[in-house]
Amino acid sequence: MTDDTSPDAAESPTGAAPPPAEPPPAPEEPPAPEEPSAAERERDEFRDLLLRKTAEFDNYRKRVDRERQAADQAAAADLITELLPLIDDLERALEAEADSGAAAAYRTGVELIHKQLLDVLARRGVAPLDTAGQQFDPHFHEAVAHEESSDHAAGEIIGELRRGYVMGARLLRPAMVRVAKA
């Protein structure tokens, strides 16, 4: 015997498939987007403001870097422009013929170039350190020798081997000196 308890058999005496019951429900449409709350709008505004300020700061930093590089290049170009005539004078001195009477003129030319270089440095605010008779100061002097001397006090500079320079309050190069010891 067959088991006719299936729902299909109960509904259809002919054995044909029954018509579908209700059509399947249509997929639900997504809910309409809710309007953002005041807190979400404020959060979005602050996030946008943060992004804008970050971009503005990056642009500012890049602009300042470009301006600093331009200023550095302009300062270097000004200094080089002042040094070029001195190079010309040295080249003329090197081209001069060396004969017995030219030594004095040659020395005079080199002294003139030396004076011009010191003038260029002075216009830039650079001054040589005065070491004659000074007490040794490790902030401005570099001791390369300690010598006994009855004519000088202990720690007094006896002689200068290389001149030091300052620009304003900034030390550019310490003076190399010989220092007296007791």
Short mmCIF file of N, CA and C in Angstrom, two decimals:
data_model
loop_
_atom_site.label_atom_id
_atom_site.label_comp_id
_atom_site.label_asym_id
_atom_site.label_seq_id
_atom_site.Cartn_x
_atom_site.Cartn_y
_atom_site.Cartn_z
N MET A 1 0.80 -1.16 0.00
CA MET A 1 0.00 0.00 0.00
C MET A 1 0.85 1.24 0.00
N THR A 2 0.31 2.20 -0.59
CA THR A 2 1.02 3.46 -0.67
C THR A 2 0.54 4.38 0.43
N ASP A 3 1.41 5.15 0.84
CA ASP A 3 1.06 6.10 1.89
C ASP A 3 0.63 7.38 1.21
N ASP A 4 -0.63 7.69 1.30
CA ASP A 4 -1.16 8.89 0.66
C ASP A 4 -1.33 10.01 1.68
N THR A 5 -0.45 10.10 2.57
CA THR A 5 -0.57 11.15 3.58
C THR A 5 0.22 12.38 3.20
N SER A 6 0.84 12.37 2.04
CA SER A 6 1.60 13.54 1.63
C SER A 6 0.65 14.67 1.33
N PRO A 7 1.02 15.86 1.52
CA PRO A 7 0.11 16.97 1.29
C PRO A 7 -0.28 17.09 -0.17
N ASP A 8 0.60 16.67 -1.06
CA ASP A 8 0.25 16.78 -2.48
C ASP A 8 -0.90 15.84 -2.81
N ALA A 9 -0.86 14.69 -2.24
CA ALA A 9 -1.89 13.70 -2.55
C ALA A 9 -3.21 14.12 -1.96
N ALA A 10 -3.20 14.78 -0.85
CA ALA A 10 -4.45 15.15 -0.22
C ALA A 10 -5.12 16.27 -0.98
N GLU A 11 -4.41 17.11 -1.59
CA GLU A 11 -5.02 18.25 -2.23
C GLU A 11 -5.42 17.94 -3.66
N SER A 12 -4.73 17.07 -4.30
CA SER A 12 -4.99 16.85 -5.71
C SER A 12 -5.41 15.42 -5.94
N PRO A 13 -6.66 15.18 -6.37
CA PRO A 13 -7.08 13.82 -6.63
C PRO A 13 -6.47 13.27 -7.88
N THR A 14 -6.01 14.08 -8.79
CA THR A 14 -5.47 13.58 -10.04
C THR A 14 -3.99 13.31 -9.93
N GLY A 15 -3.33 13.74 -8.90
CA GLY A 15 -1.91 13.53 -8.72
C GLY A 15 -1.08 14.64 -9.33
N ALA A 16 -1.70 15.67 -9.92
CA ALA A 16 -0.95 16.77 -10.49
C ALA A 16 -0.49 17.71 -9.37
N ALA A 17 0.51 18.46 -9.64
CA ALA A 17 1.04 19.37 -8.64
C ALA A 17 0.01 20.45 -8.34
N PRO A 18 -0.16 20.74 -7.11
CA PRO A 18 -1.13 21.76 -6.76
C PRO A 18 -0.62 23.15 -7.13
N PRO A 19 -1.51 24.07 -7.32
CA PRO A 19 -1.05 25.43 -7.61
C PRO A 19 -0.33 25.98 -6.38
N PRO A 20 0.63 26.81 -6.61
CA PRO A 20 1.36 27.34 -5.46
C PRO A 20 0.44 28.11 -4.55
N ALA A 21 0.78 27.98 -3.28
CA ALA A 21 -0.02 28.71 -2.31
C ALA A 21 0.23 30.20 -2.54
N GLU A 22 0.52 30.95 -1.67
CA GLU A 22 0.76 32.37 -1.88
C GLU A 22 2.10 32.59 -2.57
N PRO A 23 2.19 33.64 -3.38
CA PRO A 23 3.50 33.93 -3.99
C PRO A 23 4.48 34.30 -2.89
N PRO A 24 5.76 33.97 -3.11
CA PRO A 24 6.73 34.31 -2.07
C PRO A 24 6.77 35.82 -1.86
N PRO A 25 7.03 36.22 -0.66
CA PRO A 25 7.05 37.67 -0.41
C PRO A 25 8.19 38.32 -1.18
N ALA A 26 7.93 39.52 -1.69
CA ALA A 26 8.94 40.27 -2.43
C ALA A 26 10.04 40.66 -1.45
N PRO A 27 11.28 40.66 -1.95
CA PRO A 27 12.35 41.05 -1.03
C PRO A 27 12.09 42.46 -0.52
N GLU A 28 12.39 42.62 0.74
CA GLU A 28 12.13 43.92 1.34
C GLU A 28 13.10 44.94 0.78
N GLU A 29 12.58 46.09 0.49
CA GLU A 29 13.43 47.17 0.00
C GLU A 29 14.24 47.68 1.19
N PRO A 30 15.49 48.07 0.92
CA PRO A 30 16.27 48.57 2.05
C PRO A 30 15.58 49.80 2.63
N PRO A 31 15.68 49.94 3.91
CA PRO A 31 15.01 51.10 4.51
C PRO A 31 15.65 52.38 4.00
N ALA A 32 14.85 53.38 3.88
CA ALA A 32 15.35 54.68 3.44
C ALA A 32 16.44 55.11 4.40
N PRO A 33 17.52 55.68 3.86
CA PRO A 33 18.60 56.08 4.76
C PRO A 33 18.08 57.09 5.77
N GLU A 34 18.44 56.82 6.99
CA GLU A 34 18.01 57.73 8.04
C GLU A 34 18.88 58.97 7.97
N GLU A 35 18.33 60.06 8.32
CA GLU A 35 19.08 61.30 8.33
C GLU A 35 20.08 61.21 9.49
N PRO A 36 21.36 61.59 9.23
CA PRO A 36 22.35 61.46 10.31
C PRO A 36 21.97 62.35 11.49
N SER A 37 22.34 61.86 12.63
CA SER A 37 22.03 62.63 13.84
C SER A 37 22.94 63.85 13.91
N ALA A 38 22.64 64.73 14.79
CA ALA A 38 23.43 65.95 14.95
C ALA A 38 24.86 65.61 15.34
N ALA A 39 25.02 64.61 16.18
CA ALA A 39 26.37 64.22 16.61
C ALA A 39 27.17 63.66 15.42
N GLU A 40 26.53 62.89 14.55
CA GLU A 40 27.23 62.34 13.38
C GLU A 40 27.61 63.45 12.41
N ARG A 41 26.70 64.42 12.22
CA ARG A 41 27.02 65.55 11.34
C ARG A 41 28.20 66.34 11.90
N GLU A 42 28.18 66.57 13.20
CA GLU A 42 29.27 67.32 13.82
C GLU A 42 30.58 66.55 13.71
N ARG A 43 30.53 65.23 13.90
CA ARG A 43 31.72 64.39 13.76
C ARG A 43 32.28 64.50 12.34
N ASP A 44 31.39 64.42 11.34
CA ASP A 44 31.82 64.52 9.95
C ASP A 44 32.42 65.88 9.64
N GLU A 45 31.82 66.94 10.21
CA GLU A 45 32.36 68.29 10.00
C GLU A 45 33.76 68.42 10.61
N PHE A 46 33.94 67.89 11.82
CA PHE A 46 35.25 67.96 12.47
C PHE A 46 36.29 67.13 11.72
N ARG A 47 35.87 65.99 11.21
CA ARG A 47 36.80 65.16 10.44
C ARG A 47 37.23 65.88 9.17
N ASP A 48 36.28 66.51 8.49
CA ASP A 48 36.59 67.28 7.29
C ASP A 48 37.51 68.45 7.63
N LEU A 49 37.22 69.13 8.73
CA LEU A 49 38.06 70.24 9.17
C LEU A 49 39.48 69.77 9.48
N LEU A 50 39.59 68.62 10.15
CA LEU A 50 40.90 68.06 10.47
C LEU A 50 41.69 67.76 9.19
N LEU A 51 41.03 67.15 8.22
CA LEU A 51 41.72 66.83 6.97
C LEU A 51 42.18 68.09 6.25
N ARG A 52 41.32 69.10 6.25
CA ARG A 52 41.70 70.37 5.59
C ARG A 52 42.87 71.04 6.30
N LYS A 53 42.83 71.09 7.62
CA LYS A 53 43.91 71.73 8.38
C LYS A 53 45.21 70.96 8.23
N THR A 54 45.13 69.64 8.17
CA THR A 54 46.33 68.83 7.97
C THR A 54 46.95 69.13 6.61
N ALA A 55 46.11 69.22 5.59
CA ALA A 55 46.60 69.54 4.24
C ALA A 55 47.18 70.95 4.20
N GLU A 56 46.51 71.91 4.86
CA GLU A 56 47.03 73.27 4.89
C GLU A 56 48.39 73.33 5.58
N PHE A 57 48.54 72.60 6.68
CA PHE A 57 49.81 72.60 7.40
C PHE A 57 50.92 71.97 6.55
N ASP A 58 50.61 70.88 5.87
CA ASP A 58 51.62 70.26 4.99
C ASP A 58 52.05 71.23 3.90
N ASN A 59 51.09 71.94 3.31
CA ASN A 59 51.42 72.92 2.28
C ASN A 59 52.26 74.06 2.86
N TYR A 60 51.91 74.52 4.06
CA TYR A 60 52.67 75.57 4.72
C TYR A 60 54.10 75.13 4.97
N ARG A 61 54.28 73.91 5.49
CA ARG A 61 55.62 73.39 5.77
C ARG A 61 56.45 73.30 4.49
N LYS A 62 55.84 72.82 3.42
CA LYS A 62 56.57 72.72 2.15
C LYS A 62 56.94 74.10 1.62
N ARG A 63 56.02 75.09 1.77
CA ARG A 63 56.31 76.44 1.29
C ARG A 63 57.45 77.06 2.09
N VAL A 64 57.44 76.87 3.42
CA VAL A 64 58.51 77.42 4.26
C VAL A 64 59.85 76.77 3.90
N ASP A 65 59.86 75.47 3.65
CA ASP A 65 61.10 74.79 3.25
C ASP A 65 61.62 75.36 1.94
N ARG A 66 60.71 75.57 0.97
CA ARG A 66 61.14 76.15 -0.32
C ARG A 66 61.70 77.56 -0.13
N GLU A 67 61.02 78.37 0.71
CA GLU A 67 61.49 79.74 0.94
C GLU A 67 62.83 79.75 1.65
N ARG A 68 63.02 78.82 2.61
CA ARG A 68 64.30 78.74 3.33
C ARG A 68 65.42 78.36 2.36
N GLN A 69 65.17 77.40 1.50
CA GLN A 69 66.18 77.00 0.53
C GLN A 69 66.51 78.15 -0.42
N ALA A 70 65.48 78.89 -0.83
CA ALA A 70 65.71 80.03 -1.72
C ALA A 70 66.54 81.10 -1.02
N ALA A 71 66.26 81.36 0.26
CA ALA A 71 67.02 82.35 1.01
C ALA A 71 68.47 81.90 1.18
N ASP A 72 68.67 80.61 1.47
CA ASP A 72 70.04 80.09 1.59
C ASP A 72 70.80 80.22 0.29
N GLN A 73 70.15 79.91 -0.81
CA GLN A 73 70.80 80.01 -2.12
C GLN A 73 71.11 81.47 -2.45
N ALA A 74 70.21 82.38 -2.10
CA ALA A 74 70.46 83.80 -2.37
C ALA A 74 71.65 84.30 -1.55
N ALA A 75 71.72 83.88 -0.27
CA ALA A 75 72.84 84.30 0.57
C ALA A 75 74.16 83.74 0.04
N ALA A 76 74.14 82.49 -0.37
CA ALA A 76 75.36 81.89 -0.92
C ALA A 76 75.75 82.59 -2.22
N ALA A 77 74.78 82.91 -3.04
CA ALA A 77 75.08 83.58 -4.31
C ALA A 77 75.66 84.97 -4.05
N ASP A 78 75.15 85.69 -3.05
CA ASP A 78 75.70 87.01 -2.71
C ASP A 78 77.15 86.90 -2.27
N LEU A 79 77.44 85.92 -1.42
CA LEU A 79 78.82 85.74 -0.95
C LEU A 79 79.75 85.37 -2.10
N ILE A 80 79.30 84.45 -2.93
CA ILE A 80 80.14 84.02 -4.06
C ILE A 80 80.38 85.19 -5.01
N THR A 81 79.36 86.02 -5.22
CA THR A 81 79.52 87.19 -6.10
C THR A 81 80.58 88.13 -5.54
N GLU A 82 80.64 88.26 -4.20
CA GLU A 82 81.66 89.11 -3.60
C GLU A 82 83.05 88.49 -3.69
N LEU A 83 83.13 87.15 -3.73
CA LEU A 83 84.44 86.48 -3.78
C LEU A 83 85.00 86.39 -5.20
N LEU A 84 84.17 86.46 -6.21
CA LEU A 84 84.65 86.31 -7.59
C LEU A 84 85.73 87.33 -7.98
N PRO A 85 85.61 88.61 -7.64
CA PRO A 85 86.71 89.54 -7.98
C PRO A 85 88.03 89.14 -7.32
N LEU A 86 87.97 88.55 -6.14
CA LEU A 86 89.20 88.12 -5.47
C LEU A 86 89.85 86.96 -6.22
N ILE A 87 89.03 86.06 -6.74
CA ILE A 87 89.56 84.97 -7.56
C ILE A 87 90.22 85.53 -8.81
N ASP A 88 89.57 86.55 -9.40
CA ASP A 88 90.17 87.19 -10.59
C ASP A 88 91.54 87.78 -10.25
N ASP A 89 91.64 88.45 -9.09
CA ASP A 89 92.93 89.04 -8.69
C ASP A 89 93.98 87.95 -8.47
N LEU A 90 93.60 86.82 -7.86
CA LEU A 90 94.55 85.73 -7.66
C LEU A 90 95.00 85.15 -8.99
N GLU A 91 94.08 85.01 -9.94
CA GLU A 91 94.45 84.47 -11.26
C GLU A 91 95.42 85.41 -11.97
N ARG A 92 95.19 86.73 -11.85
CA ARG A 92 96.12 87.69 -12.46
C ARG A 92 97.50 87.61 -11.80
N ALA A 93 97.51 87.41 -10.48
CA ALA A 93 98.78 87.29 -9.76
C ALA A 93 99.53 86.04 -10.20
N LEU A 94 98.81 84.96 -10.44
CA LEU A 94 99.45 83.72 -10.87
C LEU A 94 99.97 83.81 -12.30
N GLU A 95 99.35 84.66 -13.12
CA GLU A 95 99.79 84.82 -14.51
C GLU A 95 101.01 85.73 -14.63
N ALA A 96 101.29 86.50 -13.59
CA ALA A 96 102.41 87.44 -13.65
C ALA A 96 103.72 86.65 -13.73
N GLU A 97 104.65 87.20 -14.51
CA GLU A 97 105.94 86.55 -14.68
C GLU A 97 106.80 86.79 -13.45
N ALA A 98 107.46 85.75 -13.00
CA ALA A 98 108.30 85.85 -11.81
C ALA A 98 109.71 86.22 -12.23
N ASP A 99 110.11 87.42 -11.90
CA ASP A 99 111.50 87.83 -12.11
C ASP A 99 112.00 88.44 -10.80
N SER A 100 113.20 88.84 -10.77
CA SER A 100 113.79 89.28 -9.50
C SER A 100 113.11 90.52 -8.92
N GLY A 101 112.66 91.43 -9.72
CA GLY A 101 112.04 92.66 -9.22
C GLY A 101 110.56 92.50 -8.94
N ALA A 102 109.95 91.40 -9.38
CA ALA A 102 108.51 91.24 -9.25
C ALA A 102 108.08 90.71 -7.89
N ALA A 103 109.02 90.24 -7.06
CA ALA A 103 108.66 89.66 -5.77
C ALA A 103 107.95 90.67 -4.87
N ALA A 104 108.43 91.89 -4.84
CA ALA A 104 107.80 92.92 -3.99
C ALA A 104 106.40 93.25 -4.51
N ALA A 105 106.24 93.35 -5.82
CA ALA A 105 104.93 93.65 -6.40
C ALA A 105 103.97 92.47 -6.17
N TYR A 106 104.52 91.28 -6.27
CA TYR A 106 103.71 90.08 -6.04
C TYR A 106 103.20 90.06 -4.60
N ARG A 107 104.09 90.36 -3.64
CA ARG A 107 103.68 90.40 -2.23
C ARG A 107 102.64 91.48 -1.99
N THR A 108 102.81 92.62 -2.59
CA THR A 108 101.85 93.71 -2.45
C THR A 108 100.48 93.28 -2.98
N GLY A 109 100.45 92.55 -4.10
CA GLY A 109 99.19 92.07 -4.67
C GLY A 109 98.50 91.07 -3.75
N VAL A 110 99.27 90.16 -3.17
CA VAL A 110 98.70 89.17 -2.26
C VAL A 110 98.18 89.86 -1.00
N GLU A 111 98.87 90.86 -0.50
CA GLU A 111 98.40 91.61 0.67
C GLU A 111 97.09 92.33 0.36
N LEU A 112 96.99 92.87 -0.84
CA LEU A 112 95.75 93.54 -1.25
C LEU A 112 94.58 92.55 -1.30
N ILE A 113 94.82 91.37 -1.86
CA ILE A 113 93.78 90.34 -1.92
C ILE A 113 93.37 89.91 -0.52
N HIS A 114 94.36 89.76 0.39
CA HIS A 114 94.08 89.40 1.78
C HIS A 114 93.19 90.46 2.44
N LYS A 115 93.50 91.72 2.21
CA LYS A 115 92.69 92.81 2.78
C LYS A 115 91.27 92.77 2.21
N GLN A 116 91.14 92.50 0.91
CA GLN A 116 89.80 92.43 0.30
C GLN A 116 88.98 91.27 0.89
N LEU A 117 89.63 90.15 1.12
CA LEU A 117 88.92 89.01 1.74
C LEU A 117 88.46 89.35 3.15
N LEU A 118 89.31 90.00 3.93
CA LEU A 118 88.91 90.40 5.28
C LEU A 118 87.76 91.40 5.24
N ASP A 119 87.76 92.29 4.23
CA ASP A 119 86.66 93.24 4.08
C ASP A 119 85.34 92.53 3.76
N VAL A 120 85.39 91.51 2.89
CA VAL A 120 84.19 90.73 2.57
C VAL A 120 83.66 90.06 3.83
N LEU A 121 84.56 89.47 4.62
CA LEU A 121 84.13 88.82 5.86
C LEU A 121 83.54 89.84 6.84
N ALA A 122 84.15 91.02 6.94
CA ALA A 122 83.65 92.04 7.86
C ALA A 122 82.25 92.51 7.45
N ARG A 123 82.00 92.63 6.14
CA ARG A 123 80.66 93.02 5.68
C ARG A 123 79.62 91.96 6.03
N ARG A 124 80.06 90.72 6.17
CA ARG A 124 79.16 89.62 6.55
C ARG A 124 79.08 89.44 8.06
N GLY A 125 79.74 90.32 8.83
CA GLY A 125 79.66 90.23 10.29
C GLY A 125 80.66 89.28 10.90
N VAL A 126 81.67 88.88 10.13
CA VAL A 126 82.69 87.95 10.62
C VAL A 126 83.89 88.75 11.11
N ALA A 127 84.36 88.40 12.30
CA ALA A 127 85.52 89.09 12.87
C ALA A 127 86.53 88.07 13.37
N PRO A 128 87.82 88.37 13.22
CA PRO A 128 88.85 87.46 13.74
C PRO A 128 88.92 87.57 15.27
N LEU A 129 89.29 86.45 15.91
CA LEU A 129 89.48 86.45 17.36
C LEU A 129 90.84 87.05 17.68
N ASP A 130 90.86 87.90 18.69
CA ASP A 130 92.12 88.47 19.15
C ASP A 130 92.67 87.55 20.23
N THR A 131 93.85 86.99 20.01
CA THR A 131 94.41 86.03 20.97
C THR A 131 95.66 86.54 21.66
N ALA A 132 96.26 87.59 21.15
CA ALA A 132 97.54 88.06 21.69
C ALA A 132 97.39 88.47 23.15
N GLY A 133 98.14 87.78 24.05
CA GLY A 133 98.15 88.11 25.46
C GLY A 133 96.88 87.71 26.21
N GLN A 134 95.97 87.02 25.59
CA GLN A 134 94.72 86.62 26.23
C GLN A 134 94.92 85.35 27.06
N GLN A 135 94.02 85.13 28.01
CA GLN A 135 93.99 83.88 28.75
C GLN A 135 93.32 82.82 27.87
N PHE A 136 93.80 81.59 27.98
CA PHE A 136 93.23 80.50 27.20
C PHE A 136 91.77 80.28 27.61
N ASP A 137 90.89 80.22 26.63
CA ASP A 137 89.46 79.95 26.85
C ASP A 137 89.07 78.80 25.93
N PRO A 138 88.73 77.63 26.48
CA PRO A 138 88.43 76.48 25.63
C PRO A 138 87.20 76.68 24.74
N HIS A 139 86.40 77.71 25.04
CA HIS A 139 85.24 77.99 24.19
C HIS A 139 85.64 78.68 22.89
N PHE A 140 86.80 79.34 22.89
CA PHE A 140 87.24 80.09 21.71
C PHE A 140 88.60 79.67 21.19
N HIS A 141 89.35 78.91 21.97
CA HIS A 141 90.71 78.54 21.58
C HIS A 141 90.88 77.03 21.61
N GLU A 142 91.76 76.57 20.73
CA GLU A 142 92.13 75.15 20.71
C GLU A 142 93.63 75.08 20.97
N ALA A 143 93.99 74.52 22.12
CA ALA A 143 95.40 74.44 22.49
C ALA A 143 96.05 73.28 21.74
N VAL A 144 97.12 73.58 20.98
CA VAL A 144 97.83 72.52 20.27
C VAL A 144 99.20 72.27 20.88
N ALA A 145 99.61 73.16 21.78
CA ALA A 145 100.90 72.97 22.45
C ALA A 145 100.89 73.71 23.78
N HIS A 146 101.55 73.12 24.77
CA HIS A 146 101.78 73.77 26.07
C HIS A 146 103.28 73.92 26.21
N GLU A 147 103.72 75.14 26.44
CA GLU A 147 105.15 75.42 26.52
C GLU A 147 105.45 76.15 27.82
N GLU A 148 106.59 75.85 28.37
CA GLU A 148 107.03 76.58 29.56
C GLU A 148 107.56 77.92 29.13
N SER A 149 107.16 78.94 29.89
CA SER A 149 107.60 80.30 29.56
C SER A 149 107.68 81.11 30.83
N SER A 150 108.85 81.76 31.02
CA SER A 150 109.01 82.61 32.20
C SER A 150 108.43 84.01 31.93
N ASP A 151 108.19 84.33 30.66
CA ASP A 151 107.67 85.65 30.29
C ASP A 151 106.15 85.72 30.33
N HIS A 152 105.47 84.57 30.45
CA HIS A 152 104.01 84.55 30.40
C HIS A 152 103.44 83.83 31.62
N ALA A 153 102.24 84.23 32.03
CA ALA A 153 101.56 83.58 33.16
C ALA A 153 101.00 82.24 32.69
N ALA A 154 100.74 81.35 33.63
CA ALA A 154 100.18 80.04 33.28
C ALA A 154 98.80 80.24 32.65
N GLY A 155 98.55 79.56 31.54
CA GLY A 155 97.27 79.66 30.84
C GLY A 155 97.18 80.82 29.87
N GLU A 156 98.24 81.61 29.75
CA GLU A 156 98.24 82.73 28.81
C GLU A 156 98.66 82.22 27.43
N ILE A 157 98.05 82.79 26.40
CA ILE A 157 98.36 82.38 25.03
C ILE A 157 99.68 82.99 24.62
N ILE A 158 100.60 82.11 24.17
CA ILE A 158 101.92 82.55 23.74
C ILE A 158 101.91 82.93 22.26
N GLY A 159 101.28 82.13 21.47
CA GLY A 159 101.27 82.39 20.03
C GLY A 159 100.06 81.75 19.35
N GLU A 160 99.78 82.26 18.17
CA GLU A 160 98.63 81.79 17.40
C GLU A 160 99.14 81.04 16.16
N LEU A 161 98.65 79.81 15.96
CA LEU A 161 99.05 79.04 14.79
C LEU A 161 98.02 79.16 13.66
N ARG A 162 96.75 79.33 14.04
CA ARG A 162 95.70 79.53 13.05
C ARG A 162 94.66 80.45 13.67
N ARG A 163 94.27 81.46 12.95
CA ARG A 163 93.33 82.45 13.46
C ARG A 163 91.93 81.87 13.58
N GLY A 164 91.22 82.27 14.63
CA GLY A 164 89.83 81.87 14.82
C GLY A 164 88.91 83.00 14.42
N TYR A 165 87.63 82.66 14.13
CA TYR A 165 86.68 83.67 13.68
C TYR A 165 85.34 83.49 14.37
N VAL A 166 84.67 84.64 14.61
CA VAL A 166 83.32 84.65 15.16
C VAL A 166 82.43 85.46 14.22
N MET A 167 81.15 85.10 14.23
CA MET A 167 80.15 85.88 13.50
C MET A 167 79.09 86.24 14.53
N GLY A 168 79.14 87.49 14.96
CA GLY A 168 78.28 87.89 16.08
C GLY A 168 78.74 87.15 17.33
N ALA A 169 77.83 86.44 17.96
CA ALA A 169 78.18 85.67 19.15
C ALA A 169 78.50 84.22 18.82
N ARG A 170 78.40 83.85 17.56
CA ARG A 170 78.61 82.46 17.15
C ARG A 170 80.06 82.21 16.74
N LEU A 171 80.67 81.20 17.32
CA LEU A 171 82.04 80.82 16.97
C LEU A 171 82.02 80.04 15.65
N LEU A 172 82.75 80.55 14.66
CA LEU A 172 82.84 79.84 13.38
C LEU A 172 83.99 78.84 13.40
N ARG A 173 85.10 79.25 13.97
CA ARG A 173 86.27 78.38 14.05
C ARG A 173 87.13 78.83 15.22
N PRO A 174 87.51 77.89 16.11
CA PRO A 174 88.38 78.28 17.23
C PRO A 174 89.80 78.58 16.74
N ALA A 175 90.49 79.41 17.48
CA ALA A 175 91.88 79.73 17.16
C ALA A 175 92.77 78.60 17.68
N MET A 176 93.73 78.17 16.86
CA MET A 176 94.72 77.18 17.30
C MET A 176 95.87 77.96 17.92
N VAL A 177 96.15 77.67 19.20
CA VAL A 177 97.11 78.48 19.94
C VAL A 177 98.10 77.61 20.72
N ARG A 178 99.23 78.26 21.07
CA ARG A 178 100.19 77.69 22.00
C ARG A 178 99.95 78.37 23.35
N VAL A 179 99.95 77.59 24.41
CA VAL A 179 99.59 78.11 25.74
C VAL A 179 100.78 77.92 26.69
N ALA A 180 100.99 78.91 27.54
CA ALA A 180 102.07 78.85 28.53
C ALA A 180 101.64 77.98 29.71
N LYS A 181 102.60 77.22 30.21
CA LYS A 181 102.31 76.46 31.43
C LYS A 181 103.32 76.88 32.50
N ALA A 182 102.95 76.68 33.76
CA ALA A 182 103.77 77.16 34.86
C ALA A 182 105.05 76.38 35.03
#
